[in-house]
Tab-separated table of C-alpha atoms and ligand atoms in Angstrom:
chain	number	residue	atom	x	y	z
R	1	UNK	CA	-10.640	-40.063	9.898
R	2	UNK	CA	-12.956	-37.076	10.785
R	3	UNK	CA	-11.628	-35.004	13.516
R	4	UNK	CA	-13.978	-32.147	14.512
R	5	UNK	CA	-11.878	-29.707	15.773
R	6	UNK	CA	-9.421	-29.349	13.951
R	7	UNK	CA	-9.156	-26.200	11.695
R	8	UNK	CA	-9.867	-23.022	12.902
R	9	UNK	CA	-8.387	-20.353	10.590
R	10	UNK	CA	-5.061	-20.983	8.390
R	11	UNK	CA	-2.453	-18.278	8.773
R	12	UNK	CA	-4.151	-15.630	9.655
R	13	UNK	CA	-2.910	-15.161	13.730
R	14	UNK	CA	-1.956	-11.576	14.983
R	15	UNK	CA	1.838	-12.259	13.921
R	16	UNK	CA	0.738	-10.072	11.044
R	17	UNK	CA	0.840	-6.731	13.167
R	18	UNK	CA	4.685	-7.130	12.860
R	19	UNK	CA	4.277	-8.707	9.730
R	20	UNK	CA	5.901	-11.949	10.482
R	21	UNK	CA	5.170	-15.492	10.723
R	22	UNK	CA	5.011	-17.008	14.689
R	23	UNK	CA	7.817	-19.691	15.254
R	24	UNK	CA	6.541	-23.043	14.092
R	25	UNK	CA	2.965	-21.808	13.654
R	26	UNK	CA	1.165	-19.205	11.879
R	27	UNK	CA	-2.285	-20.264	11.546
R	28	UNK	CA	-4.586	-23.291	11.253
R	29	UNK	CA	-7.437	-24.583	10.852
R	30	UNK	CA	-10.078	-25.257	13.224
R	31	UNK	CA	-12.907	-27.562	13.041
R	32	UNK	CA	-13.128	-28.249	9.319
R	33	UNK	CA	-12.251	-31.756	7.643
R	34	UNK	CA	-9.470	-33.906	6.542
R	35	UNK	CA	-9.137	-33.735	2.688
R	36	UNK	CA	-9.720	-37.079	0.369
R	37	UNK	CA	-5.844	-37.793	-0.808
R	38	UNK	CA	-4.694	-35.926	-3.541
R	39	UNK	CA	-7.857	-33.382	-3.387
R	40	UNK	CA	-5.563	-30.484	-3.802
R	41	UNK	CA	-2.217	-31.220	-5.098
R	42	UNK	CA	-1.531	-27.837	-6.210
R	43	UNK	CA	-1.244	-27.680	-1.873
R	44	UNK	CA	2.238	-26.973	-0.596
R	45	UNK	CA	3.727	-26.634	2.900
R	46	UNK	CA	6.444	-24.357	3.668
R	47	UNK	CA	9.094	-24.242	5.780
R	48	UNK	CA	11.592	-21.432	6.592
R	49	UNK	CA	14.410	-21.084	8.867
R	50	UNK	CA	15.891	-18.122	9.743
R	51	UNK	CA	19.684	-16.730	10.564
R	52	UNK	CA	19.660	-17.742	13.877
R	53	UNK	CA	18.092	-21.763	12.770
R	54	UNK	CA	14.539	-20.883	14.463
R	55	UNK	CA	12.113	-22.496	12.028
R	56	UNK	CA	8.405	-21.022	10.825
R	57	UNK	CA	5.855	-22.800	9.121
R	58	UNK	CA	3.053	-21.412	6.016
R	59	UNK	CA	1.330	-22.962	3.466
R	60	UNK	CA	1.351	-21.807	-0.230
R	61	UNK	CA	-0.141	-23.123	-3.694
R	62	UNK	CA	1.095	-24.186	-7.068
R	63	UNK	CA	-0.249	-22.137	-9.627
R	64	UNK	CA	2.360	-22.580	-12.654
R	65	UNK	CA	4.723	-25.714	-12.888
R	66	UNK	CA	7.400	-23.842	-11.232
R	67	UNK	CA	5.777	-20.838	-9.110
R	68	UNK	CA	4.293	-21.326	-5.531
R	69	UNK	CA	2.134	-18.140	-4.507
R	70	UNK	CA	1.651	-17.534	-0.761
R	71	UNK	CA	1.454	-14.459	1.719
R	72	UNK	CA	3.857	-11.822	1.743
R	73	UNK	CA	4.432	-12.363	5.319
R	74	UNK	CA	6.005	-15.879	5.016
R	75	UNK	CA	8.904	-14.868	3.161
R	76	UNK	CA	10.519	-12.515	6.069
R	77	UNK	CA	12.787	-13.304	8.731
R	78	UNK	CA	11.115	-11.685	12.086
R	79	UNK	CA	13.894	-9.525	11.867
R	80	UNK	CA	12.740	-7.726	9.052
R	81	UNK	CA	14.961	-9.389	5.757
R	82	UNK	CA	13.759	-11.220	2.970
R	83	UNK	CA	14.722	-15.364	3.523
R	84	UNK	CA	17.429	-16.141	1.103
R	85	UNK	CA	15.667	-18.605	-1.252
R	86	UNK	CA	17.467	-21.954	-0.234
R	87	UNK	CA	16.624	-21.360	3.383
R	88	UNK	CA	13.118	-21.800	2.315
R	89	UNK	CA	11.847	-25.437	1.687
R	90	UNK	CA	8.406	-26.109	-0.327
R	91	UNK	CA	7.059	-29.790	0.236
R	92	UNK	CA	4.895	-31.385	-1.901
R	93	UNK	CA	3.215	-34.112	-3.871
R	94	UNK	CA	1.076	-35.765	-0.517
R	95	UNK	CA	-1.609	-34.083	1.718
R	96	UNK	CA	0.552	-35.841	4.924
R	97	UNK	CA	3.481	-34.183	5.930
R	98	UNK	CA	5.585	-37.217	6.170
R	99	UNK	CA	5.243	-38.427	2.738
R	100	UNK	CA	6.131	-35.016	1.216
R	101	UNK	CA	8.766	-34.443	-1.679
R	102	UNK	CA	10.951	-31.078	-1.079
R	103	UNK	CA	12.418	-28.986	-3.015
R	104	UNK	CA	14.159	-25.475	-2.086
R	105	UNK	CA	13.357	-22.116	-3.486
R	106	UNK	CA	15.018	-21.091	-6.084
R	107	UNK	CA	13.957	-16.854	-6.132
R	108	UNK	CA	11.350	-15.330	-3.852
R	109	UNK	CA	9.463	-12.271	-5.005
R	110	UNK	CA	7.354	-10.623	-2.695
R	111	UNK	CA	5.118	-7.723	-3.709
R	112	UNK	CA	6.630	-4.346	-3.876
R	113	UNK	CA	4.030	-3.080	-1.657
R	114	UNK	CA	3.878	-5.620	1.028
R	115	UNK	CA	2.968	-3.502	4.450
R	116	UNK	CA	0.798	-3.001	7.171
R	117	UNK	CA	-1.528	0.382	7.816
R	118	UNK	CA	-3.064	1.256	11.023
R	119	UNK	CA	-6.412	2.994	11.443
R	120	UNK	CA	-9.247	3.145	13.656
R	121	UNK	CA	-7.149	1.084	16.241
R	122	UNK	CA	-6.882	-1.928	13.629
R	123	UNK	CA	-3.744	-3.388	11.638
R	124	UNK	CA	-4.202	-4.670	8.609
R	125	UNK	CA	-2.078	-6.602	6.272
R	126	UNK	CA	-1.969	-5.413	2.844
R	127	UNK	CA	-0.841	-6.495	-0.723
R	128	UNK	CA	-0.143	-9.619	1.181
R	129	UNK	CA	1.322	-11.745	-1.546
R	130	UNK	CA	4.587	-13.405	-2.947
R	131	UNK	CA	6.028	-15.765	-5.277
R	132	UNK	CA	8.276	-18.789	-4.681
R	133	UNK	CA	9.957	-19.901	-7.811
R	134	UNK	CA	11.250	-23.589	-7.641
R	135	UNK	CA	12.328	-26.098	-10.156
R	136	UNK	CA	9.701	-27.540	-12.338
R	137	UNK	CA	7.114	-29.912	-11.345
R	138	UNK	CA	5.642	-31.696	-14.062
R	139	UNK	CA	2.106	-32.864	-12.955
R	140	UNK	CA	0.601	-35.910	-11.953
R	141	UNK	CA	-2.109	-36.878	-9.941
R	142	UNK	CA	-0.691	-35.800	-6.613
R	143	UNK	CA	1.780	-32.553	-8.111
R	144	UNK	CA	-0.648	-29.731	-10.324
R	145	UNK	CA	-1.078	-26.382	-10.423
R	146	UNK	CA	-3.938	-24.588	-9.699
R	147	UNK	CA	-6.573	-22.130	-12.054
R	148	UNK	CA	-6.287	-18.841	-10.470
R	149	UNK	CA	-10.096	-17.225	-9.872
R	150	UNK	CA	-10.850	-13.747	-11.695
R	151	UNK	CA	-14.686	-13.335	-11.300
R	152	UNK	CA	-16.634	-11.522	-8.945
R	153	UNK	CA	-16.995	-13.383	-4.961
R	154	UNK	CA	-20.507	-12.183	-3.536
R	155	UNK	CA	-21.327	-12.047	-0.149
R	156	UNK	CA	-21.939	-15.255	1.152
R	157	UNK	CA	-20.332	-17.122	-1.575
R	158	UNK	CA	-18.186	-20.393	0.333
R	159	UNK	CA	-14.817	-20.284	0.528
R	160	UNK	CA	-12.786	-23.451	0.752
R	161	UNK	CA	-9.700	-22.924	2.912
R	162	UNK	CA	-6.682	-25.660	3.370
R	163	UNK	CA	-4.019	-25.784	5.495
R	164	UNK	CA	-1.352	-27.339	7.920
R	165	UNK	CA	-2.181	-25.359	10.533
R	166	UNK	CA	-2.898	-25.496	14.295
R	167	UNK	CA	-5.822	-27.271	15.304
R	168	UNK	CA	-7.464	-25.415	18.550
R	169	UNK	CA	-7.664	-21.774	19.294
R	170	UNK	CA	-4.588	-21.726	21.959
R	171	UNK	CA	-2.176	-21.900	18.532
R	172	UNK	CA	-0.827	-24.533	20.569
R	173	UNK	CA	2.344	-25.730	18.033
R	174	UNK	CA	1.267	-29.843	18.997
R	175	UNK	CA	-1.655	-29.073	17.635
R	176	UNK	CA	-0.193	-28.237	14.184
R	177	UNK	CA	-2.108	-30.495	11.612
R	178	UNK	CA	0.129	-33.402	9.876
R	179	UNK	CA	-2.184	-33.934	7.547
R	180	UNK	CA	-4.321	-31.072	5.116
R	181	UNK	CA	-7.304	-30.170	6.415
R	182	UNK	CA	-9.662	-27.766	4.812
R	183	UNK	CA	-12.543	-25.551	6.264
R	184	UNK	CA	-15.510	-24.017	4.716
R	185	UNK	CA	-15.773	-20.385	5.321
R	186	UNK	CA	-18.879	-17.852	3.988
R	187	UNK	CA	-17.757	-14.737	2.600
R	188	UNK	CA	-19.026	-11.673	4.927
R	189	UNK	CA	-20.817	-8.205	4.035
R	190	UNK	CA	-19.297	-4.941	4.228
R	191	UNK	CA	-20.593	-3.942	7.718
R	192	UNK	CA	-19.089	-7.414	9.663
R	193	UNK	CA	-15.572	-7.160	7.818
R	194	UNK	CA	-14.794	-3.734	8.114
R	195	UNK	CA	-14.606	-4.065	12.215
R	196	UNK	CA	-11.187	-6.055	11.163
R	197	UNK	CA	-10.702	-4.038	8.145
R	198	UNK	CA	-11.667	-0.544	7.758
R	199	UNK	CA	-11.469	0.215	4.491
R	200	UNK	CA	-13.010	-3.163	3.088
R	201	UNK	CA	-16.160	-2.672	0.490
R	202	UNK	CA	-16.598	-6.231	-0.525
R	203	UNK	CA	-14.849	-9.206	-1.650
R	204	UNK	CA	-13.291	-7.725	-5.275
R	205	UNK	CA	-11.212	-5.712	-4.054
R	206	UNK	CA	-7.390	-6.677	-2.595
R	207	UNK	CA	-8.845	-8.584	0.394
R	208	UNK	CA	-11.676	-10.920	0.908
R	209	UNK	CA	-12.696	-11.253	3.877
R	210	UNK	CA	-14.687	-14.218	6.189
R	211	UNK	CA	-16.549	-14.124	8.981
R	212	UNK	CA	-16.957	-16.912	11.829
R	213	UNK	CA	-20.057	-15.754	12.430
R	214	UNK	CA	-22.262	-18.083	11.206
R	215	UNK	CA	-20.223	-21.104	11.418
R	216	UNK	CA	-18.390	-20.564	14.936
R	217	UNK	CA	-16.202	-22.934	15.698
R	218	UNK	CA	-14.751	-22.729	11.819
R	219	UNK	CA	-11.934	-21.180	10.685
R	220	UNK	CA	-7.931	-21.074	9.885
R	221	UNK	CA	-5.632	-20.233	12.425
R	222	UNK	CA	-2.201	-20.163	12.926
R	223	UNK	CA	-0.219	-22.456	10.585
R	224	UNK	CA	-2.839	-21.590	7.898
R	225	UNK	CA	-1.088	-18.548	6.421
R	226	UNK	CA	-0.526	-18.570	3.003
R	227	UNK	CA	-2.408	-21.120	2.424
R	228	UNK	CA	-4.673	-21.303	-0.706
R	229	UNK	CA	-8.797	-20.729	-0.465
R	230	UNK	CA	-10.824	-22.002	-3.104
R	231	UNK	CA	-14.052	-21.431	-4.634
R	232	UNK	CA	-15.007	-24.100	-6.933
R	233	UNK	CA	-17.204	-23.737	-9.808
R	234	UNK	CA	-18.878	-25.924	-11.638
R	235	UNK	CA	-17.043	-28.803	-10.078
R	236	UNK	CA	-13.591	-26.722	-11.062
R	237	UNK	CA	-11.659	-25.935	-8.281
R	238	UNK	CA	-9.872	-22.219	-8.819
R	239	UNK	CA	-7.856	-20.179	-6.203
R	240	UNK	CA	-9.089	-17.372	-5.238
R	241	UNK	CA	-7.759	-16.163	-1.888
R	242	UNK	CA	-4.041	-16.451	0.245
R	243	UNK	CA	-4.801	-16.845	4.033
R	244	UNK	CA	-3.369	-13.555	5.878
R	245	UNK	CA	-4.520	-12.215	9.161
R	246	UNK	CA	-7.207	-13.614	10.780
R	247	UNK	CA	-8.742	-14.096	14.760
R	248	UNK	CA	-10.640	-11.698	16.749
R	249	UNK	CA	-10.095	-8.104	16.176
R	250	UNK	CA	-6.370	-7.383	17.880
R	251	UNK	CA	-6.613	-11.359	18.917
R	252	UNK	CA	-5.161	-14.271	17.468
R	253	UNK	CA	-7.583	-16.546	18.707
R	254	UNK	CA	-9.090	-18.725	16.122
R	255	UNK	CA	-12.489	-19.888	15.374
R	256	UNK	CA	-14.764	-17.502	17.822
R	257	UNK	CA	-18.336	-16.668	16.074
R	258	UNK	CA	-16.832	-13.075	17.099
R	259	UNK	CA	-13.631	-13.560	14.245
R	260	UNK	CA	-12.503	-13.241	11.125
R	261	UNK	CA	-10.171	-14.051	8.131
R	262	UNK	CA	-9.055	-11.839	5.535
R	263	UNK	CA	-7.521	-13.676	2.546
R	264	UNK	CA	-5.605	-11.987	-0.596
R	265	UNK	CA	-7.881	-11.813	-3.251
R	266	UNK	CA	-5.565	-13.516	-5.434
R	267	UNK	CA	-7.818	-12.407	-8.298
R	268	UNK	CA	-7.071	-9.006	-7.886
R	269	UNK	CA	-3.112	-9.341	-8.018
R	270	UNK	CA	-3.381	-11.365	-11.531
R	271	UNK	CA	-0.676	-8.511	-12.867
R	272	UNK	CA	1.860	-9.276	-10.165
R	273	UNK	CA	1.139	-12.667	-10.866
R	274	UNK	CA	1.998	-12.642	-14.611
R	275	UNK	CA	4.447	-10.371	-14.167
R	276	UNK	CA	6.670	-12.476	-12.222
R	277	UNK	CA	6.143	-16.029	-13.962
R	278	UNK	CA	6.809	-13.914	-17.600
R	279	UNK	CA	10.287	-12.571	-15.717
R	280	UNK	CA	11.110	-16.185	-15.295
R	281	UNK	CA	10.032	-17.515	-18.869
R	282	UNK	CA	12.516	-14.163	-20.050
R	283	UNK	CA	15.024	-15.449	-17.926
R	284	UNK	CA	14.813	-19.073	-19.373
R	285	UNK	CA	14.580	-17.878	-23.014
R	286	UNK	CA	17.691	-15.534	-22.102
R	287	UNK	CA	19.525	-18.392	-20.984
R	288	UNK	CA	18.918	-20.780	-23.663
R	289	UNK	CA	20.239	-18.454	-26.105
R	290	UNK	CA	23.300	-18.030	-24.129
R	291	UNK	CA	26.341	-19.514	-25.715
Y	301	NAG	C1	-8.922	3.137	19.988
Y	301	NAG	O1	-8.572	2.577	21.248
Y	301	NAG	C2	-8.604	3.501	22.297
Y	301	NAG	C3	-8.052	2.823	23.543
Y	301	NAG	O2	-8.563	1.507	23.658
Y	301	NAG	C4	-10.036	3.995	22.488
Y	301	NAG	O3	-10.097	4.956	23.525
Y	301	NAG	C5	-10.502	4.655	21.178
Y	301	NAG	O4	-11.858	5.009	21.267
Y	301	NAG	C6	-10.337	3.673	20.025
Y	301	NAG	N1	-10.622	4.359	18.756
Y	301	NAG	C7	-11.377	3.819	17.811
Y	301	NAG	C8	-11.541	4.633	16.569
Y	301	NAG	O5	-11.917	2.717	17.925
Y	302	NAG	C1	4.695	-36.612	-9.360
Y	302	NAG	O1	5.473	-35.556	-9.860
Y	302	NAG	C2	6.517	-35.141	-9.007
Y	302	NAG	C3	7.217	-33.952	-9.655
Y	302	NAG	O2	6.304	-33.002	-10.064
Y	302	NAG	C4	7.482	-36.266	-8.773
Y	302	NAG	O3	8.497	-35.859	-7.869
Y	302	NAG	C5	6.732	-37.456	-8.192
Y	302	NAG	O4	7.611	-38.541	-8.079
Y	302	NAG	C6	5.567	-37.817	-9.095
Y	302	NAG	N1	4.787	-38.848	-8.420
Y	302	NAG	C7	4.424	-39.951	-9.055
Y	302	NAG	C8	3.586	-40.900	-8.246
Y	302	NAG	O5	4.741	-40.173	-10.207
Y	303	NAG	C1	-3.637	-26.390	23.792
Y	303	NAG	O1	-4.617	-27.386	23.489
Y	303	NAG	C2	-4.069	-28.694	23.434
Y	303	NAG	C3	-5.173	-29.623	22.964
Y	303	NAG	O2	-6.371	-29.376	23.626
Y	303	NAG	C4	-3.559	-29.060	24.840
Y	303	NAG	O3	-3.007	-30.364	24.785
Y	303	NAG	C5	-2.468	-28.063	25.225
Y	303	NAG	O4	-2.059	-28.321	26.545
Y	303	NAG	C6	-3.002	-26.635	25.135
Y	303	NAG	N1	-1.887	-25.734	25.334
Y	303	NAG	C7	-1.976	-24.657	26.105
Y	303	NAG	C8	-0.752	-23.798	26.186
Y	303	NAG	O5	-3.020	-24.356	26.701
Y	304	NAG	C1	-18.058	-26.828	10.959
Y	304	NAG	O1	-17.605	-27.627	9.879
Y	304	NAG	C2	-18.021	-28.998	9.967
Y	304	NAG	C3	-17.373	-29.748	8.840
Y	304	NAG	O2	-17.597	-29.100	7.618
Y	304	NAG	C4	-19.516	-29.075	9.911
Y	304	NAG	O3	-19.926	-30.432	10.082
Y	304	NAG	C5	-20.090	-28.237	11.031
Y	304	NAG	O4	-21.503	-28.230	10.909
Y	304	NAG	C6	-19.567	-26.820	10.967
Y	304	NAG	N1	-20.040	-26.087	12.087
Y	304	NAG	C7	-20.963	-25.167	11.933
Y	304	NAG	C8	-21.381	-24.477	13.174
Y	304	NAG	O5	-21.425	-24.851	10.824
């Protein structure tokens, strides 16, 4: 069933000036389309729950058989601490919520320079990434990880973007999608993105960033974060960007022709990438030699 409005921008909401998710949202998607089943199995939803049992919602992506990568900012607490692992649960295997398999995380790495800055009155999000680990998943046609993207984005180039997120601009949490939808987004210039992000040159560097501007009415929003955005190339679908901040400059609302997204460029953090997932192969090999 089409539903037009419906994703606005994934994750992306202001909860990023403190760095932290909003309760039970984070961002969605607005307008955009409901998925074909099992279009993007390497699609996970997250959900987290803090000390004191409030619960926060993100989306991340498989891109090993036992590593989820999402943003930074969906693996703290709002009070500032790291979630222990098992109070994290990644669902899988079905693009509806209420067919999902779970399974806990087992070790969450987030990268070592996970922050905001400040300047010219504008917070941005940076090295906005983190790994899950979680028990292997071998694939099958709704369970598979994704190809991570490592070429050059242009401006203009179409980003795909998924997500659980909310569905209308007032991050309203009933309007939190039960089903994935996805939203195509067109990759801005250097002039547009650097209103939201002032040191942004183009899309190859840590951030790429998305403009509502020609599609209003488009976009992630709260929900959406961490979720994966794809390019897809010659009918290969690779991951190139994590949903992180995102709505009108200092505004969380969603899907204006006068917002944004900025996405990790997931391309551009390939290191931290196989630097975790060979920690965890090291750990394996360690333990299998173990008497
Ligand atoms: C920052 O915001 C203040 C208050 O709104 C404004 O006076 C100032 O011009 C802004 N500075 C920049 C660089 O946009
Ligand atoms: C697909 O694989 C997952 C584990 O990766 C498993 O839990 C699930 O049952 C499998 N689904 C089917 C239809 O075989
Ligand atoms: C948000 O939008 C939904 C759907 O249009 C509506 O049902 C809900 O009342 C709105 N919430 C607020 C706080 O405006
Ligand atoms: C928003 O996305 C939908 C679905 O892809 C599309 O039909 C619609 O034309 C888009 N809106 C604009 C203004 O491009």
């Amino acid at each position: 069933m089409f539903t037009f409005v419906r994703i606005i921008s994934g994750i992306m909401i202001s909860s990023l000036a403190s760095g932290l998710a909003i309760p039970t949202l984070e961002r969605r998607i607005i307008g955009g389309y409901d998925l074909p089943d099992n279009a993007a199995p390497f699609a996970v939803h997250l959900t987290s729950t803090t000390s004191d049992g409030s619960q926060f919602v993100c989306g991340g992506t498989l891109f090993t058989d036992r590593h989820v990568v999402t943003a930074a900012h969906c693996v703290y607490q709002p009070n500032g601490e790291l979630y222990l692992p098992n109070s994290i649960t990644v669902g899988y295997g079905s693009d509806k919520l209420s067919e999902q398999l779970s399974t806990p995380a087992i070790k969450i790495t987030p990268h070592p320079k996970y922050g905001t800055t400040f300047e010219a009155n504008t917070t941005v999000t940076v090295n906005d990434i983190a790994v899950i680990e979680i028990e292997r998943l071998p694939s099958n046609k709704s369970v598979a990880p994704v190809r991570r993207f490592s070429g050059s984005i242009p401006v203009n180039s179409e980003l795909i973007a998924v997500g659980w997120g909310t569905q209308v601009s007032n991050n309203s949490v009933s309007t939190l999608a039960k089903e994935l939808k996805a939203v195509k987004l067109l990759v801005g210039d250097q002039q547009g993105c650097q209103k939201f992000d002032p040191t942004y040159v183009d899309a190859n560097g840590p951030r790429i960033c998305t403009l509502n501007k020609p599609r209003p009415g488009n976009s992630t929003c709260k929900g959406d974060s961490g979720s994966g955005a794809f390019v897809i190339v010659e009918g290969t679908v690779y991951l190139a960007g994590l949903d992180s901040q995102g709505g009108r400059l200092n505004d969380p609302t969603c899907g204006t022709a006068d917002g944004y997204t900025l996405f990790t460029n997931v391309g551009y953090y390939l290191d931290f990438l196989n630097e975790v997932t060979v920690e965890t192969i090291n750990e394996i090999n360690l333990a299998s030699i173990s008497p």
